[in-house]
Amino acid sequence: MPSTQQTFKNREEHRRWLAAQAALPAGFRVGTARFDFIPREAPKPAKMNLTLIALDRPTPDFAAVFTRNAFPGAPVIVGRKRLGGPGLGAIIINNKISNVCAPGGEAAAEQICAATARLLQMQPSEVLPSSTGVIGWGLPVEAMLAALPAAASSLTGGSILPAAEGIVTTDLYPKVRSATVGTGRIVGIAKGAGMIEPNLATMLVYILTDIAVPRDTLRAMLQRVVEPSFNSISVDSDTSTSDTVALVSSGRVPGVAPADFEQALARVCNELAEDVVRNGEGIRHVIKVTVTHAPDAPAARALGKAVVNAPLFKCAIAGNDPNVGRLVQAIGKHAGALPTGAPDLSRLRVQLGGIEIFAHGVFQLDPRKETALVEHLKSAELYQSIIPADGIYTAAVDYPPHERCVEIGIDLGTGNSSATVIGGDLTHEYVSENADYRS
Amino acid sequence: MPSTQQTFKNREEHRRWLAAQAALPAGFRVGTARFDFIPREAPKPAKMNLTLIALDRPTPDFAAVFTRNAFPGAPVIVGRKRLGGPGLGAIIINNKISNVCAPGGEAAAEQICAATARLLQMQPSEVLPSSTGVIGWGLPVEAMLAALPAAASSLTGGSILPAAEGIVTTDLYPKVRSATVGTGRIVGIAKGAGMIEPNLATMLVYILTDIAVPRDTLRAMLQRVVEPSFNSISVDSDTSTSDTVALVSSGRVPGVAPADFEQALARVCNELAEDVVRNGEGIRHVIKVTVTHAPDAPAARALGKAVVNAPLFKCAIAGNDPNVGRLVQAIGKHAGALPTGAPDLSRLRVQLGGIEIFAHGVFQLDPRKETALVEHLKSAELYQSIIPADGIYTAAVDYPPHERCVEIGIDLGTGNSSATVIGGDLTHEYVSENADYRS
């Protein structure tokens, strides 16, 4: 998963760069609306964004993958049905309430789709609903129906940025990545910051392209590209109820070789996935674990996930403490718990920041290395904590100052497969965000 | 896992109660020594405790179970060998350095055992070593050898409390539980506060008894009682390299029915396991998840573990936020990721504090319930955070004010098995403890 190694001095510089990525492919428009409402379940004022992505005409060439959480949200249940239909014409997204296991949730989602379809002169079955936010609350259907016309009348081509901004919940900043192949474009937006361990996670990702790719090919490609991207990240190991990655082609630009398209698609997905982690709740260090010479890629990925999900190691990284003991303990915990029994770890070599810290069954440490390791961690730090008087930690930045990672290399020496997993540290900012979040 | 539902007004009251539990069974003595040293790997002054548990004479009747982490500490490797030997006469425990994957670690452990054996006129193979602390550093063997005579000469019968105090690292308070069966006693001590998810975890537990139980019976019983106790707790899901539960009988009190002994042993283990969580790093709420009507006990236990290991749910509990959405999301994540496919969740009913919050596939919420749920959480809170000026959170208590838990009931309705898992919330105190811990 290549990082583009950019740096941004401030929010404005980052926003300019985002705008430069955000040109919509031909055949798409986006619109938004925002309104006040009072949730039945927690009666205090809230605001909801509606984000509408619309094609000029419905297309058969669309794909989507969804969460494997056993309690999928109503939009996911509806979305799975949409996959069997002939065409997709629009995606209607709301934030604030995820419409999961709420009484009447599916009917509410279908009502929103029907109203959206009427405004766009499409069929309800051509509209994909998407929701993110609190689990368990019901959608404020009447308020949403009242706001839909504003979203529809604001539909414009040009930039996807209003959509990237509209779908956020606890994200620090909008996320947009794009690629050009010949005269065609691929542009993707993502939201997601907590409850992130895709299998898939929330995490909503919409990738739009004007490059013509037939439906079945699109679906096969999406399955392939999500594995090393969105399925290889974890902010907090919590797989959400609502994950969605949708990929839609307006078909306007024919003649692009499928391999070229897939390579560009993979790059957009890899970059977006890393963006999701980098803007993750409380993330002050992005951690990239590359597992090599593993028996197979799923085993490599599972080991990488175990490392980025290990609370003690994550806390140490937060403190710029290269606690390699906890890193090895995390590897050992995962290995020792495998149903198939612990694999051969005799050839294990572990690097941190390119420095070997474990080999031949023992740690390879000295004070000079320790100093270099601390420097590596400090250089990967996105921002330092601001100690708050009221005990509530918030992120010090609303843009990514750089794209560096804590780099961990785990060489199993027993096979030919590899995988890269991206996660982050465990910080006071994460706890503050989540010890009182219901919005 | 019954809680004894005690309350303690202050540290002194708790310490008096601990002392009352701490009478050693016949045939055992404990001794301690404390000394200064400078670790090679981080040259600044540190203190190490040596704790010695000695039988008047070696016994064949001893049992132990160890971590399944694939990188076990040297003491665990040596300990597994000891299980094959004819007798156990002493346990020598050090804190501060866990002797895991350090060059020469096994030889260092054996040196300590040999010196201990000489002082006690036993064989080196009759001494079990145990270490807890930083992973990766080497034992300060010379300094330990110099301090051992003081530990041996301080050996006394009477109370196990010096040993309970000697073995701690980041524990808030020592942990002692006991039971009487006829004229015999069982007394257990535990250390452990972080890196706790036994499979087993660090977590060192020593259970001493004067009740005569033959070796094979003791070993079979220990395997049975650890499953619902020490293997059913998780502070932070991190399984350590060093977990040990040792059970030793001096054989002085014959004629106790095995079933009576095992029942008392189980109670001591269940209580100690819950104590370990309650004094866990950063724990401000103990969470007890009881999974019922499950297909089998391991499935029930795995689901309970998934709930107590879910960061978003743990954070919500920390904030006294009965975020039932995250509870259901955690269940769904676990179920959706099972290799065998998601089980039938159609009959799932979930209770929090005895109040039904999910049934028939939807949440069962209303404002009155919400108020009651918040009250339940607040009453289970062990202490409120103290917002620190320097950003470093520390526990507000060094004793357990009460033994209440956040009570979660998950009824799967598909079988006849159940399991109870105990864990805790995710707090600023945990992050502070672990974002800069190397002592």
mmCIF file of N, CA and C in Angstrom, chain A residues 68-71 100-103 135-136 195 199 236-239 241 310-312 315-316 319 321-323 325-326 328-329 331-333 335-337 345 348 358 361-363 370 387 389-391 393 426-428 430-432 434-435 437-438, chain B residues 68-71 100-103 135-136 195 197 199 236-239 241 310-312 315-316 319 321-323 325-326 328-329 331-333 335-336 345 348 358 361-363 370 387 389-391 393 426-428 430-432 434-435 437-438:
data_model
loop_
_atom_site.group_PDB
_atom_site.id
_atom_site.type_symbol
_atom_site.label_atom_id
_atom_site.label_comp_id
_atom_site.label_asym_id
_atom_site.label_seq_id
_atom_site.Cartn_x
_atom_site.Cartn_y
_atom_site.Cartn_z
ATOM 1 N N ARG A 68 -19.578 -7.800 6.936
ATOM 2 C CA ARG A 68 -19.955 -9.166 7.316
ATOM 3 C C ARG A 68 -20.507 -9.212 8.736
ATOM 4 N N ASN A 69 -20.668 -8.039 9.356
ATOM 5 C CA ASN A 69 -21.275 -8.049 10.678
ATOM 6 C C ASN A 69 -22.624 -8.756 10.609
ATOM 7 N N ALA A 70 -22.893 -9.595 11.610
ATOM 8 C CA ALA A 70 -24.126 -10.387 11.576
ATOM 9 C C ALA A 70 -25.374 -9.552 11.852
ATOM 10 N N PHE A 71 -25.198 -8.289 12.207
ATOM 11 C CA PHE A 71 -26.328 -7.373 12.339
ATOM 12 C C PHE A 71 -26.149 -6.230 11.345
ATOM 13 N N VAL A 100 -29.755 0.744 12.050
ATOM 14 C CA VAL A 100 -29.388 -0.651 12.300
ATOM 15 C C VAL A 100 -30.316 -1.210 13.368
ATOM 16 N N CYS A 101 -31.004 -2.305 13.054
ATOM 17 C CA CYS A 101 -31.877 -2.979 14.017
ATOM 18 C C CYS A 101 -32.858 -2.028 14.681
ATOM 19 N N ALA A 102 -33.287 -1.040 13.931
ATOM 20 C CA ALA A 102 -34.340 -0.157 14.437
ATOM 21 C C ALA A 102 -35.666 -0.668 13.880
ATOM 22 N N PRO A 103 -36.710 -0.615 14.681
ATOM 23 C CA PRO A 103 -38.001 -1.093 14.175
ATOM 24 C C PRO A 103 -38.384 -0.354 12.891
ATOM 25 N N ILE A 135 -26.082 3.458 16.150
ATOM 26 C CA ILE A 135 -26.787 2.195 15.934
ATOM 27 C C ILE A 135 -27.969 2.116 16.891
ATOM 28 N N GLY A 136 -29.116 1.751 16.344
ATOM 29 C CA GLY A 136 -30.276 1.499 17.193
ATOM 30 C C GLY A 136 -31.360 2.543 17.075
ATOM 31 N N MET A 195 -14.797 2.513 14.747
ATOM 32 C CA MET A 195 -15.521 1.291 14.425
ATOM 33 C C MET A 195 -15.009 0.776 13.079
ATOM 34 N N ASN A 199 -14.125 -5.649 7.718
ATOM 35 C CA ASN A 199 -14.646 -6.900 7.229
ATOM 36 C C ASN A 199 -16.042 -6.624 6.684
ATOM 37 N N ASP A 236 -9.729 0.255 15.152
ATOM 38 C CA ASP A 236 -9.974 -0.233 16.514
ATOM 39 C C ASP A 236 -10.540 -1.635 16.566
ATOM 40 N N SER A 237 -10.405 -2.373 15.499
ATOM 41 C CA SER A 237 -10.833 -3.774 15.430
ATOM 42 C C SER A 237 -12.340 -3.950 15.484
ATOM 43 N N ASP A 238 -13.076 -2.870 15.632
ATOM 44 C CA ASP A 238 -14.532 -3.004 15.727
ATOM 45 C C ASP A 238 -15.151 -2.954 14.331
ATOM 46 N N THR A 239 -15.627 -4.080 13.869
ATOM 47 C CA THR A 239 -16.249 -4.143 12.549
ATOM 48 C C THR A 239 -17.677 -3.635 12.640
ATOM 49 N N THR A 241 -21.549 -2.299 11.531
ATOM 50 C CA THR A 241 -22.772 -2.882 11.010
ATOM 51 C C THR A 241 -23.069 -2.369 9.603
ATOM 52 N N ALA A 310 -3.430 -4.797 18.933
ATOM 53 C CA ALA A 310 -2.963 -5.144 20.280
ATOM 54 C C ALA A 310 -2.894 -3.885 21.138
ATOM 55 N N PRO A 311 -3.771 -3.783 22.152
ATOM 56 C CA PRO A 311 -3.885 -2.522 22.892
ATOM 57 C C PRO A 311 -2.585 -2.057 23.550
ATOM 58 N N LEU A 312 -1.830 -2.989 24.131
ATOM 59 C CA LEU A 312 -0.620 -2.553 24.826
ATOM 60 C C LEU A 312 0.420 -2.016 23.851
ATOM 61 N N CYS A 315 -0.747 1.417 22.645
ATOM 62 C CA CYS A 315 -0.519 2.462 23.647
ATOM 63 C C CYS A 315 0.955 2.870 23.673
ATOM 64 N N ALA A 316 1.833 1.892 23.571
ATOM 65 C CA ALA A 316 3.260 2.204 23.591
ATOM 66 C C ALA A 316 3.611 3.129 22.422
ATOM 67 N N GLY A 319 2.841 6.605 22.936
ATOM 68 C CA GLY A 319 3.800 7.283 23.800
ATOM 69 C C GLY A 319 5.201 7.363 23.211
ATOM 70 N N ASP A 321 7.065 5.069 22.503
ATOM 71 C CA ASP A 321 7.865 4.077 23.211
ATOM 72 C C ASP A 321 8.005 2.834 22.334
ATOM 73 N N PRO A 322 9.205 2.589 21.800
ATOM 74 C CA PRO A 322 9.384 1.438 20.902
ATOM 75 C C PRO A 322 9.420 0.137 21.686
ATOM 76 N N ASN A 323 8.299 -0.186 22.285
ATOM 77 C CA ASN A 323 8.222 -1.336 23.196
ATOM 78 C C ASN A 323 8.153 -2.624 22.383
ATOM 79 N N GLY A 325 9.034 -5.451 23.132
ATOM 80 C CA GLY A 325 8.543 -6.595 23.902
ATOM 81 C C GLY A 325 7.065 -6.811 23.662
ATOM 82 N N ARG A 326 6.295 -5.760 23.656
ATOM 83 C CA ARG A 326 4.864 -5.899 23.435
ATOM 84 C C ARG A 326 4.553 -6.285 21.994
ATOM 85 N N VAL A 328 6.418 -8.307 20.135
ATOM 86 C CA VAL A 328 6.642 -9.760 20.054
ATOM 87 C C VAL A 328 5.561 -10.516 20.831
ATOM 88 N N GLN A 329 5.136 -9.935 21.957
ATOM 89 C CA GLN A 329 4.047 -10.577 22.721
ATOM 90 C C GLN A 329 2.782 -10.646 21.877
ATOM 91 N N ILE A 331 2.592 -10.816 18.597
ATOM 92 C CA ILE A 331 2.783 -11.858 17.586
ATOM 93 C C ILE A 331 2.578 -13.228 18.231
ATOM 94 N N GLY A 332 3.161 -13.381 19.425
ATOM 95 C CA GLY A 332 3.065 -14.666 20.115
ATOM 96 C C GLY A 332 1.653 -15.001 20.552
ATOM 97 N N LYS A 333 0.915 -14.002 20.962
ATOM 98 C CA LYS A 333 -0.477 -14.244 21.360
ATOM 99 C C LYS A 333 -1.262 -14.772 20.174
ATOM 100 N N ALA A 335 -0.152 -16.138 17.385
ATOM 101 C CA ALA A 335 0.330 -17.447 16.939
ATOM 102 C C ALA A 335 -0.131 -18.547 17.881
ATOM 103 N N GLY A 336 -0.074 -18.263 19.170
ATOM 104 C CA GLY A 336 -0.422 -19.282 20.163
ATOM 105 C C GLY A 336 -1.893 -19.617 20.194
ATOM 106 N N ALA A 337 -2.708 -18.736 19.639
ATOM 107 C CA ALA A 337 -4.150 -18.949 19.683
ATOM 108 C C ALA A 337 -4.696 -19.526 18.391
ATOM 109 N N LEU A 345 7.975 -20.445 14.265
ATOM 110 C CA LEU A 345 8.435 -19.068 14.423
ATOM 111 C C LEU A 345 9.951 -18.994 14.574
ATOM 112 N N LEU A 348 11.615 -16.280 12.603
ATOM 113 C CA LEU A 348 11.032 -14.947 12.716
ATOM 114 C C LEU A 348 12.111 -13.869 12.849
ATOM 115 N N PHE A 358 14.480 -8.242 16.504
ATOM 116 C CA PHE A 358 14.266 -9.613 16.977
ATOM 117 C C PHE A 358 14.714 -10.568 15.888
ATOM 118 N N GLY A 361 15.188 -15.979 17.799
ATOM 119 C CA GLY A 361 14.507 -16.276 19.052
ATOM 120 C C GLY A 361 14.783 -15.304 20.182
ATOM 121 N N VAL A 362 15.621 -14.317 19.940
ATOM 122 C CA VAL A 362 15.909 -13.363 21.013
ATOM 123 C C VAL A 362 15.843 -11.926 20.475
ATOM 124 N N PHE A 363 15.681 -11.005 21.399
ATOM 125 C CA PHE A 363 15.687 -9.599 21.033
ATOM 126 C C PHE A 363 17.103 -9.167 20.656
ATOM 127 N N GLU A 370 17.872 1.761 20.363
ATOM 128 C CA GLU A 370 16.732 2.316 21.094
ATOM 129 C C GLU A 370 16.526 3.778 20.719
ATOM 130 N N ILE A 387 -3.002 18.587 26.214
ATOM 131 C CA ILE A 387 -3.626 18.169 27.477
ATOM 132 C C ILE A 387 -4.770 19.123 27.803
ATOM 133 N N ALA A 389 -7.875 20.872 29.854
ATOM 134 C CA ALA A 389 -8.253 21.161 31.244
ATOM 135 C C ALA A 389 -9.502 20.381 31.663
ATOM 136 N N ASP A 390 -10.397 20.140 30.694
ATOM 137 C CA ASP A 390 -11.652 19.460 31.045
ATOM 138 C C ASP A 390 -11.573 17.955 30.849
ATOM 139 N N GLY A 391 -10.384 17.444 30.559
ATOM 140 C CA GLY A 391 -10.233 15.993 30.416
ATOM 141 C C GLY A 391 -10.665 15.443 29.079
ATOM 142 N N TYR A 393 -9.938 15.056 25.359
ATOM 143 C CA TYR A 393 -8.895 15.205 24.354
ATOM 144 C C TYR A 393 -9.516 15.313 22.964
ATOM 145 N N LEU A 426 -3.310 3.707 20.096
ATOM 146 C CA LEU A 426 -4.453 3.836 21.004
ATOM 147 C C LEU A 426 -4.150 4.978 21.955
ATOM 148 N N THR A 427 -4.981 5.994 21.893
ATOM 149 C CA THR A 427 -4.636 7.262 22.525
ATOM 150 C C THR A 427 -5.755 7.790 23.418
ATOM 151 N N HIS A 428 -5.422 8.812 24.193
ATOM 152 C CA HIS A 428 -6.445 9.508 24.974
ATOM 153 C C HIS A 428 -7.509 10.112 24.057
ATOM 154 N N TYR A 430 -8.721 8.864 21.378
ATOM 155 C CA TYR A 430 -9.693 7.824 21.033
ATOM 156 C C TYR A 430 -10.671 7.608 22.181
ATOM 157 N N VAL A 431 -10.136 7.553 23.394
ATOM 158 C CA VAL A 431 -11.019 7.319 24.543
ATOM 159 C C VAL A 431 -11.997 8.486 24.709
ATOM 160 N N SER A 432 -11.484 9.704 24.610
ATOM 161 C CA SER A 432 -12.375 10.857 24.749
ATOM 162 C C SER A 432 -13.464 10.845 23.688
ATOM 163 N N ASN A 434 -14.790 8.382 22.277
ATOM 164 C CA ASN A 434 -15.746 7.277 22.375
ATOM 165 C C ASN A 434 -16.333 7.022 23.743
ATOM 166 N N ALA A 435 -15.849 7.724 24.741
ATOM 167 C CA ALA A 435 -16.448 7.540 26.061
ATOM 168 C C ALA A 435 -17.672 8.422 26.237
ATOM 169 N N TYR A 437 -19.878 9.373 23.044
ATOM 170 C CA TYR A 437 -20.268 9.684 21.668
ATOM 171 C C TYR A 437 -21.655 9.153 21.391
ATOM 172 N N ARG A 438 -22.575 10.041 21.191
ATOM 173 C CA ARG A 438 -23.833 9.559 20.608
ATOM 174 C C ARG A 438 -24.440 10.674 19.797
ATOM 175 N N ARG B 68 -0.405 -19.800 26.539
ATOM 176 C CA ARG B 68 -0.278 -20.384 25.206
ATOM 177 C C ARG B 68 0.396 -19.417 24.234
ATOM 178 N N ASN B 69 0.863 -18.280 24.743
ATOM 179 C CA ASN B 69 1.597 -17.377 23.858
ATOM 180 C C ASN B 69 2.759 -18.139 23.224
ATOM 181 N N ALA B 70 2.951 -17.928 21.930
ATOM 182 C CA ALA B 70 3.987 -18.682 21.210
ATOM 183 C C ALA B 70 5.393 -18.228 21.568
ATOM 184 N N PHE B 71 5.518 -17.151 22.351
ATOM 185 C CA PHE B 71 6.818 -16.736 22.865
ATOM 186 C C PHE B 71 6.786 -16.793 24.384
ATOM 187 N N VAL B 100 11.809 -12.850 29.013
ATOM 188 C CA VAL B 100 11.193 -13.406 27.811
ATOM 189 C C VAL B 100 12.085 -13.090 26.621
ATOM 190 N N CYS B 101 12.492 -14.133 25.899
ATOM 191 C CA CYS B 101 13.291 -13.967 24.683
ATOM 192 C C CYS B 101 14.526 -13.095 24.905
ATOM 193 N N ALA B 102 15.056 -13.167 26.099
ATOM 194 C CA ALA B 102 16.318 -12.466 26.367
ATOM 195 C C ALA B 102 17.445 -13.476 26.196
ATOM 196 N N PRO B 103 18.550 -13.045 25.625
ATOM 197 C CA PRO B 103 19.664 -13.981 25.446
ATOM 198 C C PRO B 103 20.053 -14.621 26.784
ATOM 199 N N ILE B 135 9.212 -7.286 28.926
ATOM 200 C CA ILE B 135 9.607 -8.360 28.010
ATOM 201 C C ILE B 135 10.838 -7.910 27.244
ATOM 202 N N GLY B 136 11.829 -8.777 27.185
ATOM 203 C CA GLY B 136 12.992 -8.503 26.346
ATOM 204 C C GLY B 136 14.250 -8.205 27.130
ATOM 205 N N MET B 195 -2.153 -6.608 30.173
ATOM 206 C CA MET B 195 -1.734 -7.741 29.345
ATOM 207 C C MET B 195 -2.472 -8.975 29.830
ATOM 208 N N GLU B 197 -5.312 -11.406 29.008
ATOM 209 C CA GLU B 197 -6.413 -12.208 28.515
ATOM 210 C C GLU B 197 -5.950 -13.632 28.590
ATOM 211 N N ASN B 199 -5.198 -16.771 28.287
ATOM 212 C CA ASN B 199 -4.992 -17.990 27.554
ATOM 213 C C ASN B 199 -3.635 -18.557 27.983
ATOM 214 N N ASP B 236 -7.508 -6.601 28.660
ATOM 215 C CA ASP B 236 -7.227 -5.898 27.407
ATOM 216 C C ASP B 236 -6.954 -6.815 26.236
ATOM 217 N N SER B 237 -7.348 -8.044 26.347
ATOM 218 C CA SER B 237 -7.232 -9.012 25.252
ATOM 219 C C SER B 237 -5.794 -9.390 24.931
ATOM 220 N N ASP B 238 -4.841 -8.771 25.613
ATOM 221 C CA ASP B 238 -3.444 -9.079 25.307
ATOM 222 C C ASP B 238 -2.968 -10.266 26.146
ATOM 223 N N THR B 239 -2.769 -11.403 25.512
ATOM 224 C CA THR B 239 -2.309 -12.589 26.230
ATOM 225 C C THR B 239 -0.807 -12.507 26.425
ATOM 226 N N THR B 241 3.135 -13.351 27.763
ATOM 227 C CA THR B 241 4.132 -14.379 27.525
ATOM 228 C C THR B 241 4.392 -15.214 28.766
ATOM 229 N N ALA B 310 -14.298 -5.402 23.006
ATOM 230 C CA ALA B 310 -14.694 -4.463 21.948
ATOM 231 C C ALA B 310 -14.414 -3.027 22.398
ATOM 232 N N PRO B 311 -13.431 -2.351 21.756
ATOM 233 C CA PRO B 311 -13.001 -1.044 22.270
ATOM 234 C C PRO B 311 -14.104 -0.002 22.350
ATOM 235 N N LEU B 312 -14.959 0.048 21.346
ATOM 236 C CA LEU B 312 -15.988 1.090 21.364
ATOM 237 C C LEU B 312 -16.986 0.868 22.492
ATOM 238 N N CYS B 315 -15.264 1.741 25.787
ATOM 239 C CA CYS B 315 -15.188 3.193 26.002
ATOM 240 C C CYS B 315 -16.532 3.751 26.446
ATOM 241 N N ALA B 316 -17.598 3.269 25.839
ATOM 242 C CA ALA B 316 -18.923 3.765 26.217
ATOM 243 C C ALA B 316 -19.189 3.486 27.695
ATOM 244 N N GLY B 319 -17.667 5.802 29.991
ATOM 245 C CA GLY B 319 -18.372 7.081 30.085
ATOM 246 C C GLY B 319 -19.771 6.955 30.657
ATOM 247 N N ASP B 321 -22.133 5.420 29.497
ATOM 248 C CA ASP B 321 -23.039 5.534 28.361
ATOM 249 C C ASP B 321 -23.526 4.137 27.964
ATOM 250 N N PRO B 322 -24.798 3.826 28.215
ATOM 251 C CA PRO B 322 -25.296 2.484 27.907
ATOM 252 C C PRO B 322 -25.516 2.316 26.403
ATOM 253 N N ASN B 323 -24.427 2.348 25.668
ATOM 254 C CA ASN B 323 -24.500 2.356 24.206
ATOM 255 C C ASN B 323 -24.780 0.952 23.702
ATOM 256 N N GLY B 325 -26.156 0.007 21.127
ATOM 257 C CA GLY B 325 -25.832 -0.172 19.714
ATOM 258 C C GLY B 325 -24.462 -0.791 19.542
ATOM 259 N N ARG B 326 -23.504 -0.311 20.273
ATOM 260 C CA ARG B 326 -22.156 -0.854 20.167
ATOM 261 C C ARG B 326 -22.076 -2.267 20.732
ATOM 262 N N VAL B 328 -24.487 -4.536 20.524
ATOM 263 C CA VAL B 328 -25.011 -5.416 19.477
ATOM 264 C C VAL B 328 -24.035 -5.487 18.301
ATOM 265 N N GLN B 329 -23.391 -4.371 17.991
ATOM 266 C CA GLN B 329 -22.390 -4.377 16.913
ATOM 267 C C GLN B 329 -21.243 -5.327 17.247
ATOM 268 N N ILE B 331 -21.410 -8.018 19.151
ATOM 269 C CA ILE B 331 -21.919 -9.378 18.988
ATOM 270 C C ILE B 331 -21.927 -9.736 17.504
ATOM 271 N N GLY B 332 -22.418 -8.796 16.698
ATOM 272 C CA GLY B 332 -22.527 -9.043 15.262
ATOM 273 C C GLY B 332 -21.185 -9.195 14.585
ATOM 274 N N LYS B 333 -20.219 -8.417 15.042
ATOM 275 C CA LYS B 333 -18.880 -8.540 14.465
ATOM 276 C C LYS B 333 -18.337 -9.943 14.697
ATOM 277 N N ALA B 335 -19.968 -12.697 15.494
ATOM 278 C CA ALA B 335 -20.745 -13.728 14.812
ATOM 279 C C ALA B 335 -20.436 -13.749 13.322
ATOM 280 N N GLY B 336 -20.312 -12.570 12.740
ATOM 281 C CA GLY B 336 -20.087 -12.485 11.300
ATOM 282 C C GLY B 336 -18.712 -12.964 10.875
ATOM 283 N N LEU B 345 -29.069 -16.023 14.928
ATOM 284 C CA LEU B 345 -29.214 -14.983 15.944
ATOM 285 C C LEU B 345 -30.661 -14.511 16.057
ATOM 286 N N LEU B 348 -31.948 -14.064 19.556
ATOM 287 C CA LEU B 348 -31.087 -13.311 20.464
ATOM 288 C C LEU B 348 -31.883 -12.344 21.319
ATOM 289 N N PHE B 358 -32.676 -5.676 23.657
ATOM 290 C CA PHE B 358 -32.712 -6.167 22.271
ATOM 291 C C PHE B 358 -33.445 -7.495 22.245
ATOM 292 N N GLY B 361 -34.856 -9.137 16.913
ATOM 293 C CA GLY B 361 -34.132 -8.488 15.831
ATOM 294 C C GLY B 361 -34.077 -6.975 15.892
ATOM 295 N N VAL B 362 -34.705 -6.399 16.905
ATOM 296 C CA VAL B 362 -34.680 -4.935 17.021
ATOM 297 C C VAL B 362 -34.380 -4.515 18.450
ATOM 298 N N PHE B 363 -33.937 -3.267 18.573
ATOM 299 C CA PHE B 363 -33.688 -2.713 19.893
ATOM 300 C C PHE B 363 -35.015 -2.471 20.611
ATOM 301 N N GLU B 370 -33.577 3.998 29.351
ATOM 302 C CA GLU B 370 -32.276 4.665 29.216
ATOM 303 C C GLU B 370 -31.810 5.202 30.557
ATOM 304 N N ILE B 387 -9.194 14.292 36.697
ATOM 305 C CA ILE B 387 -8.546 14.900 35.532
ATOM 306 C C ILE B 387 -7.206 15.476 35.956
ATOM 307 N N ALA B 389 -3.605 17.477 35.727
ATOM 308 C CA ALA B 389 -3.044 18.644 35.051
ATOM 309 C C ALA B 389 -1.949 18.251 34.062
ATOM 310 N N ASP B 390 -1.230 17.169 34.375
ATOM 311 C CA ASP B 390 -0.117 16.774 33.493
ATOM 312 C C ASP B 390 -0.524 15.750 32.446
ATOM 313 N N GLY B 391 -1.808 15.457 32.368
ATOM 314 C CA GLY B 391 -2.264 14.512 31.354
ATOM 315 C C GLY B 391 -2.082 13.054 31.713
ATOM 316 N N TYR B 393 -3.243 10.094 33.790
ATOM 317 C CA TYR B 393 -4.337 9.620 34.632
ATOM 318 C C TYR B 393 -3.836 8.481 35.518
ATOM 319 N N LEU B 426 -12.554 0.612 28.900
ATOM 320 C CA LEU B 426 -11.319 1.159 28.315
ATOM 321 C C LEU B 426 -11.283 2.639 28.639
ATOM 322 N N THR B 427 -10.274 3.029 29.386
ATOM 323 C CA THR B 427 -10.285 4.343 30.019
ATOM 324 C C THR B 427 -9.001 5.124 29.757
ATOM 325 N N HIS B 428 -9.030 6.387 30.097
ATOM 326 C CA HIS B 428 -7.823 7.206 30.053
ATOM 327 C C HIS B 428 -6.754 6.641 30.996
ATOM 328 N N TYR B 430 -6.100 3.570 31.581
ATOM 329 C CA TYR B 430 -5.404 2.480 30.881
ATOM 330 C C TYR B 430 -4.371 3.045 29.907
ATOM 331 N N VAL B 431 -4.789 4.058 29.158
ATOM 332 C CA VAL B 431 -3.871 4.636 28.174
ATOM 333 C C VAL B 431 -2.664 5.262 28.879
ATOM 334 N N SER B 432 -2.922 6.010 29.934
ATOM 335 C CA SER B 432 -1.803 6.628 30.658
ATOM 336 C C SER B 432 -0.853 5.573 31.209
ATOM 337 N N ASN B 434 -0.199 2.738 30.031
ATOM 338 C CA ASN B 434 0.507 1.965 29.009
ATOM 339 C C ASN B 434 1.164 2.762 27.907
ATOM 340 N N ALA B 435 0.940 4.052 27.881
ATOM 341 C CA ALA B 435 1.615 4.850 26.859
ATOM 342 C C ALA B 435 3.001 5.259 27.325
ATOM 343 N N TYR B 437 5.064 2.907 29.830
ATOM 344 C CA TYR B 437 5.350 1.939 30.893
ATOM 345 C C TYR B 437 6.566 1.127 30.519
ATOM 346 N N ARG B 438 7.624 1.329 31.252
ATOM 347 C CA ARG B 438 8.680 0.325 31.118
ATOM 348 C C ARG B 438 9.426 0.250 32.433
#
